Amino acid sequence: MASVLYSPRDPGLKKRDELEDMLEERRRSSDARHALRCYAPAVYKGLAPREVSALRGAVLQSDALQHVIGQVSAECGERRELVQEEAAHLLDEMAHRLRLGTVRFFAYVLSKVFKTLFRSVRVNEEGVQRLQQAIQDHPVVLLPSHRSYMDFLMMSYILYTYDLALPVIAAGMDFMSMKVVGEMLRMSGAFFIRRSFGGDKLYWAVFSEYVKTMLRTGYAPIEFFLEGTRSRTGKSLTPKTGLLNIVMEPFFKGEVFDIHLVPVSISYDRILEESLYARELLGVPKPKETTSGLLKARQILREDYGVMHVYFGHPVSVRSLAQGRVKRSQYNLVPRHIPQRPCLAAQALVGEAAFRLVRLQEQAMVLRPWTLVATLLLQNPDGMDLPVLEEQAAWLRRLALSFGAFLDWPDCKPCREVVGAGLALHKNLARVSGGRVRLAVAETPGVGQTAEELAFDRAVGVLSCASYRNQILHVFIRPALLSVALRTANSSRKDEVYTCFNFLWTVFSNEFILCPGASVQDFEEACYLLGKCCAVQESQQDIVMSEGGHATLAFLRALLDPFLQGYQVVCQYLCKETEENLRENKFVPAARNFALQLILAGVLTLCYEALSSDLQKNALAALVQLEAVTKVKVGDQVTLKVNRRAASSLEDMLGTF
Amino acid sequence: SSHFFRQDIMKWNGWGYSDSRFLFNKKGQGEFTGKRYRLSGMILPSLKDWFEATFGTSLQHKTPATPTLNVSAVPPPNLVEPFVEELKVAGVAASHDPEGRVFRSHGHCLHEIFALREGRIGRVPDLVVWPNCHNDVVKIVELACKYNVCLMPYGGGTSVSSALECPLEETRSVVSLDTSQMNRILWIDEKNLTVHVEAGIIGQDLERQLNESGYCTGHEPDSMEFSSLGGWVATRASGMKKNIYGNIEDLVVHIKMVTPRGVIEKSCQGPRMSTGPDIHHFIMGSEGTLGVVTEVTMKIRPLPEYQKYGSIVFPNFQQGVSCLREVARQRCAPASIRLMDNEQFQFGHALKPQVSSIFTSFLDGLKKFYITKFKGFEPHHLCVATLLFEGDREKVLQHEKQVYDIAAKFGGLAAGEDNGQRGYMLTFVIAYLRDLGMDYYVIGESFETSVPWDRVLDLCRNVKERIVRECKERGVQFPPFSTCRVTQTYDAGACVYFYFAFNYRGLADPLHVYERVEHEAREEILANGGSLSHHHGVGKLRKEWMREAVSTVGLGMLQSVKEYVDPNNIFGNRNLL
């Protein structure tokens, strides 16, 4: 079944591919046969696939690793053979051991699981075809968004199904502790990296050489998550550039002609980890990944998770990115196996590319009507009459589309039905009674429940719901920043509005994906979009709200409210904190407690999002960036030095918005 | 008259001798005309298929050249009469005949030949002078300084760096100083094994005359049929057999050059000196910007007792490069060792003449079967190295074994003397092939670089791919012929030669496309650690990269030498700097 997705009316915006349900075929034919079928993917330049053992030898004998082994051995006075052994040990701990048998096993089991979990899994087949071509022409790096553990299982499953070369996936070490599953993941192409290995030269060398060897030889597509970890909030996370640096280096050094980076956007109707995430954000630690824990998760299988969307973006050529920006000849004067710090231009390029790729991921995430409904419900905590909700959802749909959202809202169905379907799927989050819809949060404490527990309970509901609203924030964020700036600026002169905009933009640069240095472009984009939906009028010098723009601007401002409030709470907390040497790891619990007390005291109503550790950390990062807080490292401890005046003036500033 | 001798037997708008050219005969078979080369008069049955398949062309679509030079299109000469008068008084031959001026107005870059074929004539020298000896040159340079005339030295005319193009911005009278009459061997010193030669001598003449005395210089650049000794010095030339004899900088013992400041030369012929920076290195590679090289003392060697060709087939290019690297590591390179990639190997096949006997064709079939079926070489990956050994017989045979043993470690199979010899013969005829291409909408060029060993493979792959990519992006309809070979090995690296050609049907401005692609290919070479040039020189074609290549200070050094030696820019060809 092909479903037409809404291409925005603006022809300037990108046209998107159609999506097909890949499970349909699975529901019709034998899973066993699917798992056992002939699998012969096209490979890079027709090279014969290399054995895992050959790869191991190539890495261990590589000039680059040998060089570092020599260095380490000289530095710590260890015999070279011992260091070599250590390197081999690290590699074995890390390396994948892809085996077709395991892949077939997964193909079988996952067919069953996915059919149970999802109504359909829709994939843009044109994107798959593009990927297939890219894999044959260039080394490929797959960069999926990361919202769930399902992501990489699904990625490999899709590639297997479409007869594409299976990726080798960078996974966190925490999986390895799951005995059986860890090994099985390894045999289906995962390799494991320690979460932190900052100073360990040898580990870094083994790891980077392992990745680069696979890339240079076109061994297999490399897959990793730019965001580094699963986003618990539904918003994209600020990208990490470590691995991206590694995979781009073979191009800079001329070892490959080009490398293609393929952003992949994976979106879910319902995320399996939904309430787990909310609890985690509120400070209930996530359960350690254990095999038995996974088995307990079987109850998950009984629920309906709706539709899953996977959109393979256009490959981004590293060569084109670097064109005219990075002088590759900088590597001419030192043997290429000797580690060399990339020049500033290359560093800047990698950073920029990371943001650009995350934005590409965001833009190709399929948004479901429920995200709009969740947004409206969060703005109306007292609930809404169903017809009003429907009417507003329809309005919001038009707004989102005019901003270029990739919204999957069936054209042929009446709005009532579309909204109803979303409410039905998310009945754990929203309740309909007596024609009124509201968030499914407890009104009064349950038996034996403290006020505190009730507050947390409500917060779980709000944060879960917010994780859906957050999915569409990238569509609205720039116009929303402008809307707030418009109200606060002293005049309607563009430069003054921009000053306000830029302040907000800077404060929230850790909260949302705002490409470094692009505030002017973002401002222009915001002006354009608000102009396009007739919310503002622009002249040479000025920008003013139009007559009919009130509703749009009010809605957009309200989107930012929780964040403005949350950041203020963090500032207040830091100003009131009496501990001189506040340890960094104490910051989140203390800030959370501060916010909780405000909520319990009724000072802070309806702002459960201030309890989110994600928001608190982002706010802290912003404060550090604005030099209201300095991090001081004493031994292993990092303490926070608060500049109270700066923090309090920031709080005042945020209060004016 | 003897002044015009070479000009009379050579093409005015293409490569080499007028009587030697490739053509497709009425039956559509390839043919090489004339009697000068081993391939001359032969039918080449596979050429047409290869040509059509490689370039996507058809013999139906022709782009013939303008048959004769339209003399009226040549701009009238801008002569400084008193200069011409005083030359006459001094007894120096001179002419402003249009054909002679056009002949000396270009080298062999694609754009230069392409324009001539279309009958387009740009700025040409206003006068040609033929000095007979060193003293004639001294007089000419003195007069040029006196009358502020621009001098451009002309040797064999084989430049591929736009070095012979008259600068468009030059408003003075431009005089082409043709050294071809200074072509005598002045003496041979058998005790020191040196020869003193006038710099206008052409490579093949020098070698032939020395051979008659039982000697050789061993300097054999691919252009040696036409290029001159002075040209070699001025561009830092490299010869095919440099592994035994060295490149020009190793061969030269003494140089005499006439500059506007006077004559520069060393006072003795000591084999090595520690007298500050070697002044020869200001001269070698100066590309005619400082003066005219008039006489050179060069090393000579007794003719080798024995020569043997050879060839090796490798399963792929990578193995071939590894083998060459190992040969260089062991410092056992034969006089010449060259590695062609698969495309060139196939191209070599297309130039195989008609087989005369069933037996030979049966043998060929058997060889092919052995290599592809029995040894499992993939016909689209395998590549060939050609070898030339020189020396006394026993040592050659020993040397040969050593090299073939190394090759075997890299999967190489000996593929016979004949293939090797053919490979070297093709070197001389391959330059003629471009003219054939240009008859059928195909334009192309070769260019070279030198690069450290560890980057050879990456550079070859990236440059070839860049060429393909750029052609596609610029609207070239059919994938270009993009191929390379490793032509020299050194301790620390290799010389790589690229050939690149494409079918330009459907392009509005093929030359522009061509130039952009070559430009991007050079950028790619530099980005991959390759040099700006190994032996072709910089000329005007690669000037834009000189600062990057030698640093600002380096460029300043060269500029200050120019400023001292030639403050009025009498040698105004504007090459290099």
XYZ file of C-alpha atoms in Angstrom, chain A residues 206-651:
446
model
C 42.408 0.286 17.980
C 38.934 1.689 17.729
C 39.587 4.317 15.078
C 41.733 1.994 12.995
C 39.054 -0.684 13.173
C 36.424 1.707 11.852
C 38.677 3.238 9.224
C 39.887 -0.114 7.935
C 36.333 -1.231 7.368
C 35.570 2.019 5.627
C 38.666 2.114 3.421
C 38.199 -1.423 2.196
C 34.480 -0.972 1.683
C 34.074 -3.940 4.024
C 30.547 -2.993 4.995
C 28.486 0.117 5.589
C 29.264 1.580 9.016
C 26.320 2.560 11.138
C 26.324 4.756 14.204
C 24.155 7.232 15.992
C 25.180 10.856 15.632
C 23.207 11.671 18.750
C 25.374 9.228 20.693
C 22.498 7.829 22.696
C 18.762 7.375 22.531
C 16.943 10.653 22.853
C 14.647 10.330 25.831
C 12.691 13.433 24.980
C 11.712 12.964 21.354
C 13.876 15.933 20.412
C 17.075 15.355 18.502
C 20.175 15.547 20.638
C 23.157 17.755 19.966
C 25.341 15.575 17.727
C 28.609 14.084 18.899
C 31.423 14.512 16.419
C 33.946 11.894 17.597
C 32.955 9.080 15.283
C 32.073 11.430 12.466
C 35.623 12.761 12.650
C 36.954 9.242 12.357
C 34.847 8.269 9.377
C 35.593 11.461 7.465
C 39.336 11.225 7.912
C 39.973 8.598 5.204
C 38.558 11.097 2.739
C 40.650 14.004 3.998
C 43.739 11.825 3.731
C 42.892 10.714 0.211
C 42.516 7.068 1.167
C 39.112 6.902 -0.486
C 37.669 8.948 -3.304
C 34.580 9.871 -1.375
C 32.420 8.748 1.513
C 28.677 8.930 1.501
C 26.817 9.797 4.669
C 23.228 8.626 4.642
C 20.896 10.146 7.228
C 18.064 7.845 8.190
C 14.995 9.078 10.012
C 13.200 6.525 12.122
C 9.935 7.587 13.677
C 7.424 5.767 15.806
C 3.742 6.200 16.441
C 4.441 5.015 19.948
C 7.865 4.516 21.381
C 8.320 1.256 23.251
C 10.321 2.962 25.961
C 7.782 5.794 26.361
C 7.141 5.783 30.110
C 10.590 4.378 30.880
C 12.072 7.504 29.391
C 9.850 9.795 31.412
C 10.857 8.032 34.601
C 14.462 8.230 33.645
C 14.201 11.962 33.065
C 12.691 12.252 36.509
C 15.589 10.465 38.089
C 14.492 6.869 38.309
C 17.583 5.175 36.903
C 17.102 3.051 33.832
C 17.216 -0.676 34.419
C 20.536 -2.197 33.517
C 20.270 -4.086 30.250
C 20.040 -7.721 31.213
C 18.786 -10.622 29.235
C 16.167 -11.462 31.784
C 15.042 -7.853 31.748
C 14.533 -8.117 28.058
C 12.461 -11.229 28.519
C 10.256 -9.470 31.014
C 9.672 -6.981 28.325
C 7.518 -9.621 26.707
C 4.450 -7.885 27.951
C 5.394 -5.141 25.575
C 4.540 -7.530 22.780
C 0.899 -7.420 23.741
C 0.519 -3.763 23.008
C -0.208 -1.867 19.817
C 2.587 0.413 18.691
C 0.942 1.608 15.519
C 3.044 2.390 12.513
C 6.786 2.796 12.246
C 8.405 4.922 9.534
C 11.895 4.630 8.189
C 13.065 7.227 5.710
C 16.426 6.842 4.003
C 17.686 10.305 3.096
C 19.769 11.302 0.112
C 23.422 10.356 0.547
C 25.559 13.345 1.477
C 28.953 13.270 -0.205
C 31.838 14.148 2.114
C 33.763 15.271 -0.945
C 31.109 17.841 -1.797
C 30.932 18.973 1.817
C 34.672 19.517 1.899
C 34.882 21.145 -1.537
C 36.731 24.429 -1.176
C 36.681 24.193 2.627
C 39.401 21.761 3.606
C 42.846 21.667 2.044
C 43.619 17.988 1.831
C 47.230 18.768 1.002
C 47.745 19.586 4.689
C 48.337 15.859 5.115
C 51.074 15.763 2.461
C 54.006 16.283 4.753
C 53.471 13.641 7.411
C 53.023 9.907 6.798
C 49.326 9.289 6.950
C 49.460 6.612 9.610
C 50.777 9.082 12.151
C 47.857 10.668 13.951
C 47.531 14.302 13.009
C 45.149 16.789 14.511
C 42.787 17.960 11.804
C 43.067 21.641 10.940
C 40.500 24.093 12.269
C 38.708 24.153 8.942
C 38.273 20.382 9.029
C 37.060 20.466 12.616
C 34.575 23.177 11.790
C 33.410 21.232 8.769
C 32.807 18.068 10.760
C 30.894 20.002 13.411
C 28.749 21.689 10.835
C 28.162 18.479 8.942
C 27.001 16.805 12.151
C 24.354 19.463 12.723
C 23.340 19.445 9.111
C 22.875 15.698 9.147
C 20.783 15.806 12.309
C 18.623 18.456 10.708
C 18.215 16.248 7.678
C 17.134 13.469 10.013
C 14.641 15.796 11.690
C 13.198 16.991 8.427
C 12.508 13.477 7.175
C 10.894 12.223 10.378
C 7.325 11.309 9.658
C 5.047 13.215 12.015
C 1.711 11.724 12.994
C -1.430 13.707 13.777
C -1.140 12.684 17.415
C 1.926 14.891 17.824
C -0.293 17.884 17.044
C -2.978 16.664 19.426
C -0.398 16.160 22.186
C 0.899 19.679 21.608
C -2.566 21.157 21.975
C -3.382 19.105 25.067
C -0.188 20.234 26.775
C -1.130 23.847 26.103
C -4.582 23.230 27.571
C -4.003 21.364 30.801
C -7.642 21.768 31.823
C -8.670 19.753 28.826
C -10.478 20.668 25.622
C -13.871 19.926 24.187
C -13.444 17.344 21.459
C -14.841 19.525 18.645
C -12.554 22.383 19.698
C -9.609 20.044 19.765
C -10.460 18.779 16.290
C -10.867 22.259 14.965
C -7.579 23.401 16.448
C -5.800 20.281 15.236
C -6.969 21.023 11.719
C -5.705 24.581 12.083
C -2.397 23.408 13.427
C -2.092 20.917 10.619
C -2.301 23.715 8.080
C 0.290 25.712 9.958
C 2.677 22.756 10.226
C 2.312 21.984 6.535
C 2.983 25.551 5.553
C 6.191 25.327 7.600
C 7.197 22.234 5.629
C 6.401 19.519 8.169
C 6.530 15.922 6.918
C 3.062 15.252 8.289
C 1.324 11.967 7.658
C -2.284 13.074 7.874
C -4.533 11.070 5.567
C -6.246 13.465 3.221
C -9.289 11.397 2.590
C -10.360 10.917 6.200
C -12.343 13.424 8.218
C -10.451 15.248 10.923
C -12.574 13.634 13.623
C -11.440 10.210 12.609
C -7.783 11.155 12.392
C -7.776 12.768 15.814
C -9.788 9.877 17.204
C -7.294 7.318 15.933
C -4.464 9.124 17.669
C -6.387 9.343 20.908
C -7.218 5.653 20.733
C -3.617 4.597 20.215
C -2.430 6.796 23.066
C -5.227 6.129 25.485
C -2.666 5.778 28.255
C -1.781 9.434 27.806
C -5.061 11.148 26.969
C -8.531 10.456 28.197
C -11.826 11.289 26.563
C -14.810 11.631 28.854
C -18.027 13.490 28.395
C -16.902 14.961 25.131
C -13.861 16.480 26.784
C -10.272 15.432 26.254
C -7.513 15.869 28.792
C -4.180 14.469 29.721
C -4.477 11.203 31.615
C -2.935 12.441 34.858
C -4.234 11.764 38.319
C -6.233 14.579 39.883
C -6.037 13.471 43.464
C -3.513 11.313 45.261
C -4.163 7.592 45.213
C -4.454 5.554 48.346
C -1.311 5.966 50.436
C 0.253 8.234 47.868
C 2.185 11.261 49.081
C 1.850 14.643 47.429
C 5.355 14.147 46.172
C 4.510 10.851 44.551
C 1.449 12.381 42.978
C 3.539 15.175 41.520
C 5.945 12.667 40.033
C 3.053 10.645 38.691
C 1.680 13.663 36.928
C 5.114 14.567 35.688
C 5.442 11.135 34.074
C 2.224 11.753 32.145
C 3.234 15.241 31.115
C 6.747 14.270 30.072
C 5.467 11.269 28.115
C 3.068 13.504 26.281
C 5.763 16.143 25.809
C 7.949 13.565 24.102
C 5.400 13.580 21.262
C 5.085 17.332 21.168
C 8.880 17.493 21.048
C 8.873 15.572 17.794
C 7.366 18.510 15.951
C 9.304 21.262 17.704
C 11.933 21.327 14.974
C 9.233 22.496 12.579
C 8.226 25.400 14.779
C 11.329 26.303 16.728
C 12.612 29.163 14.596
C 9.260 30.917 14.160
C 8.601 30.298 17.864
C 11.837 32.031 18.877
C 10.864 34.913 16.620
C 7.359 35.104 18.081
C 8.769 35.457 21.564
C 11.349 37.977 20.392
C 8.650 40.041 18.659
C 6.705 40.468 21.875
C 9.715 41.387 23.956
C 11.706 43.603 21.618
C 11.520 47.314 22.419
C 10.477 48.201 18.908
C 9.548 46.518 15.677
C 12.865 47.408 14.107
C 14.409 44.290 12.643
C 17.784 44.731 14.280
C 16.194 45.014 17.708
C 14.012 42.002 17.110
C 17.058 40.125 15.937
C 18.965 41.020 19.122
C 16.190 39.431 21.196
C 15.972 36.496 18.815
C 19.695 35.948 18.981
C 19.681 36.008 22.775
C 17.002 33.311 22.916
C 18.712 31.417 20.117
C 21.929 31.336 22.131
C 20.210 30.320 25.364
C 18.410 27.451 23.644
C 21.239 26.320 21.407
C 21.706 23.231 23.586
C 18.006 22.498 23.805
C 17.237 22.420 20.067
C 19.183 21.656 16.924
C 20.365 25.122 15.999
C 23.445 24.988 13.815
C 26.326 26.935 15.336
C 26.810 30.296 13.692
C 23.555 30.131 11.762
C 21.465 32.510 13.861
C 21.120 35.022 11.051
C 19.944 32.385 8.611
C 17.587 31.025 11.225
C 16.219 34.518 11.800
C 15.636 34.980 8.093
C 13.999 31.598 7.837
C 11.724 32.442 10.755
C 10.763 35.769 9.168
C 10.049 34.041 5.895
C 7.878 31.353 7.456
C 5.875 33.739 9.611
C 5.428 35.990 6.618
C 4.282 33.073 4.550
C 1.534 32.122 7.005
C 0.551 35.803 7.226
C 1.375 36.122 10.904
C 3.792 38.989 10.377
C 4.447 41.693 7.842
C 7.939 42.634 6.859
C 9.240 45.858 5.464
C 12.769 47.004 4.757
C 13.355 48.007 8.365
C 10.555 46.573 10.416
C 8.749 43.427 11.209
C 5.315 43.604 12.828
C 2.500 41.255 13.721
C -0.240 41.250 11.126
C -3.848 41.688 12.018
C -4.730 38.026 11.810
C -1.447 36.820 13.237
C -2.409 36.772 16.877
C -3.450 33.118 17.149
C -0.369 31.825 15.368
C 2.048 33.899 17.398
C 0.330 33.042 20.667
C 0.489 29.360 19.875
C 4.161 29.553 18.975
C 5.000 31.493 22.132
C 3.172 28.953 24.220
C 5.363 26.235 22.688
C 8.411 27.805 24.293
C 6.759 28.535 27.655
C 7.798 25.314 29.398
C 11.384 25.868 28.379
C 11.490 29.519 29.381
C 9.997 28.628 32.737
C 12.217 25.638 33.229
C 15.375 27.634 32.533
C 14.226 30.302 34.964
C 13.775 27.680 37.659
C 17.327 26.462 37.076
C 18.643 30.019 37.359
C 16.670 30.558 40.568
C 18.027 27.373 41.977
C 21.615 28.306 41.221
C 21.162 31.728 42.777
C 19.716 30.203 45.929
C 22.145 27.336 46.201
C 24.346 28.020 49.211
C 26.869 25.247 48.658
C 30.012 27.007 47.444
C 31.566 24.007 45.763
C 28.582 22.419 44.107
C 29.634 19.105 42.611
C 28.450 18.670 39.057
C 26.890 15.287 39.708
C 24.813 16.791 42.526
C 23.394 19.466 40.272
C 20.544 17.530 38.664
C 19.080 15.993 41.858
C 19.339 19.317 43.645
C 17.762 21.270 40.821
C 15.007 18.681 40.569
C 14.320 18.886 44.260
C 14.208 22.669 44.075
C 11.668 22.510 41.271
C 9.641 19.885 43.108
C 9.411 22.107 46.187
C 8.167 24.969 44.059
C 5.524 22.710 42.537
C 4.430 21.373 45.898
C 4.260 24.890 47.288
C 2.008 25.830 44.401
C 4.423 28.557 43.272
C 5.141 26.723 40.104
C 1.970 25.334 38.623
C 1.686 23.239 35.568
C 5.361 23.222 34.835
C 6.293 19.620 35.311
C 8.846 19.875 32.556
C 11.118 21.799 34.927
C 11.654 18.437 36.623
C 13.249 16.945 33.523
C 16.938 16.247 33.892
C 17.346 16.820 30.172
C 16.101 20.373 30.463
C 18.210 20.968 33.554
C 21.376 19.747 31.872
C 20.713 21.809 28.776
C 20.075 24.872 30.913
C 23.329 24.295 32.752
C 25.201 23.972 29.453
C 23.678 27.287 28.343
C 24.684 28.946 31.604
C 28.222 27.667 31.183
C 28.264 28.969 27.648
C 27.026 32.375 28.823
C 29.647 32.304 31.578
C 27.129 32.466 34.386
C 28.566 29.192 35.631
C 32.130 27.947 35.380
C 33.160 24.354 35.665
C 36.224 23.789 37.799
C 37.991 20.515 37.703
C 39.615 19.466 40.964
C 41.093 16.010 40.709
C 38.330 13.725 39.478
C 35.622 16.055 40.682
C 34.013 18.750 38.634
C 32.496 21.534 40.672
C 30.327 24.379 39.528
C 31.181 27.964 40.334
C 28.093 30.130 40.028
C 28.288 33.772 39.118
C 25.123 34.709 41.001
C 24.757 38.121 39.492
C 24.949 36.750 35.984
C 22.584 33.898 36.763
C 20.052 36.187 38.333
C 20.207 38.700 35.519
C 19.703 35.839 33.093
C 16.674 34.782 35.100
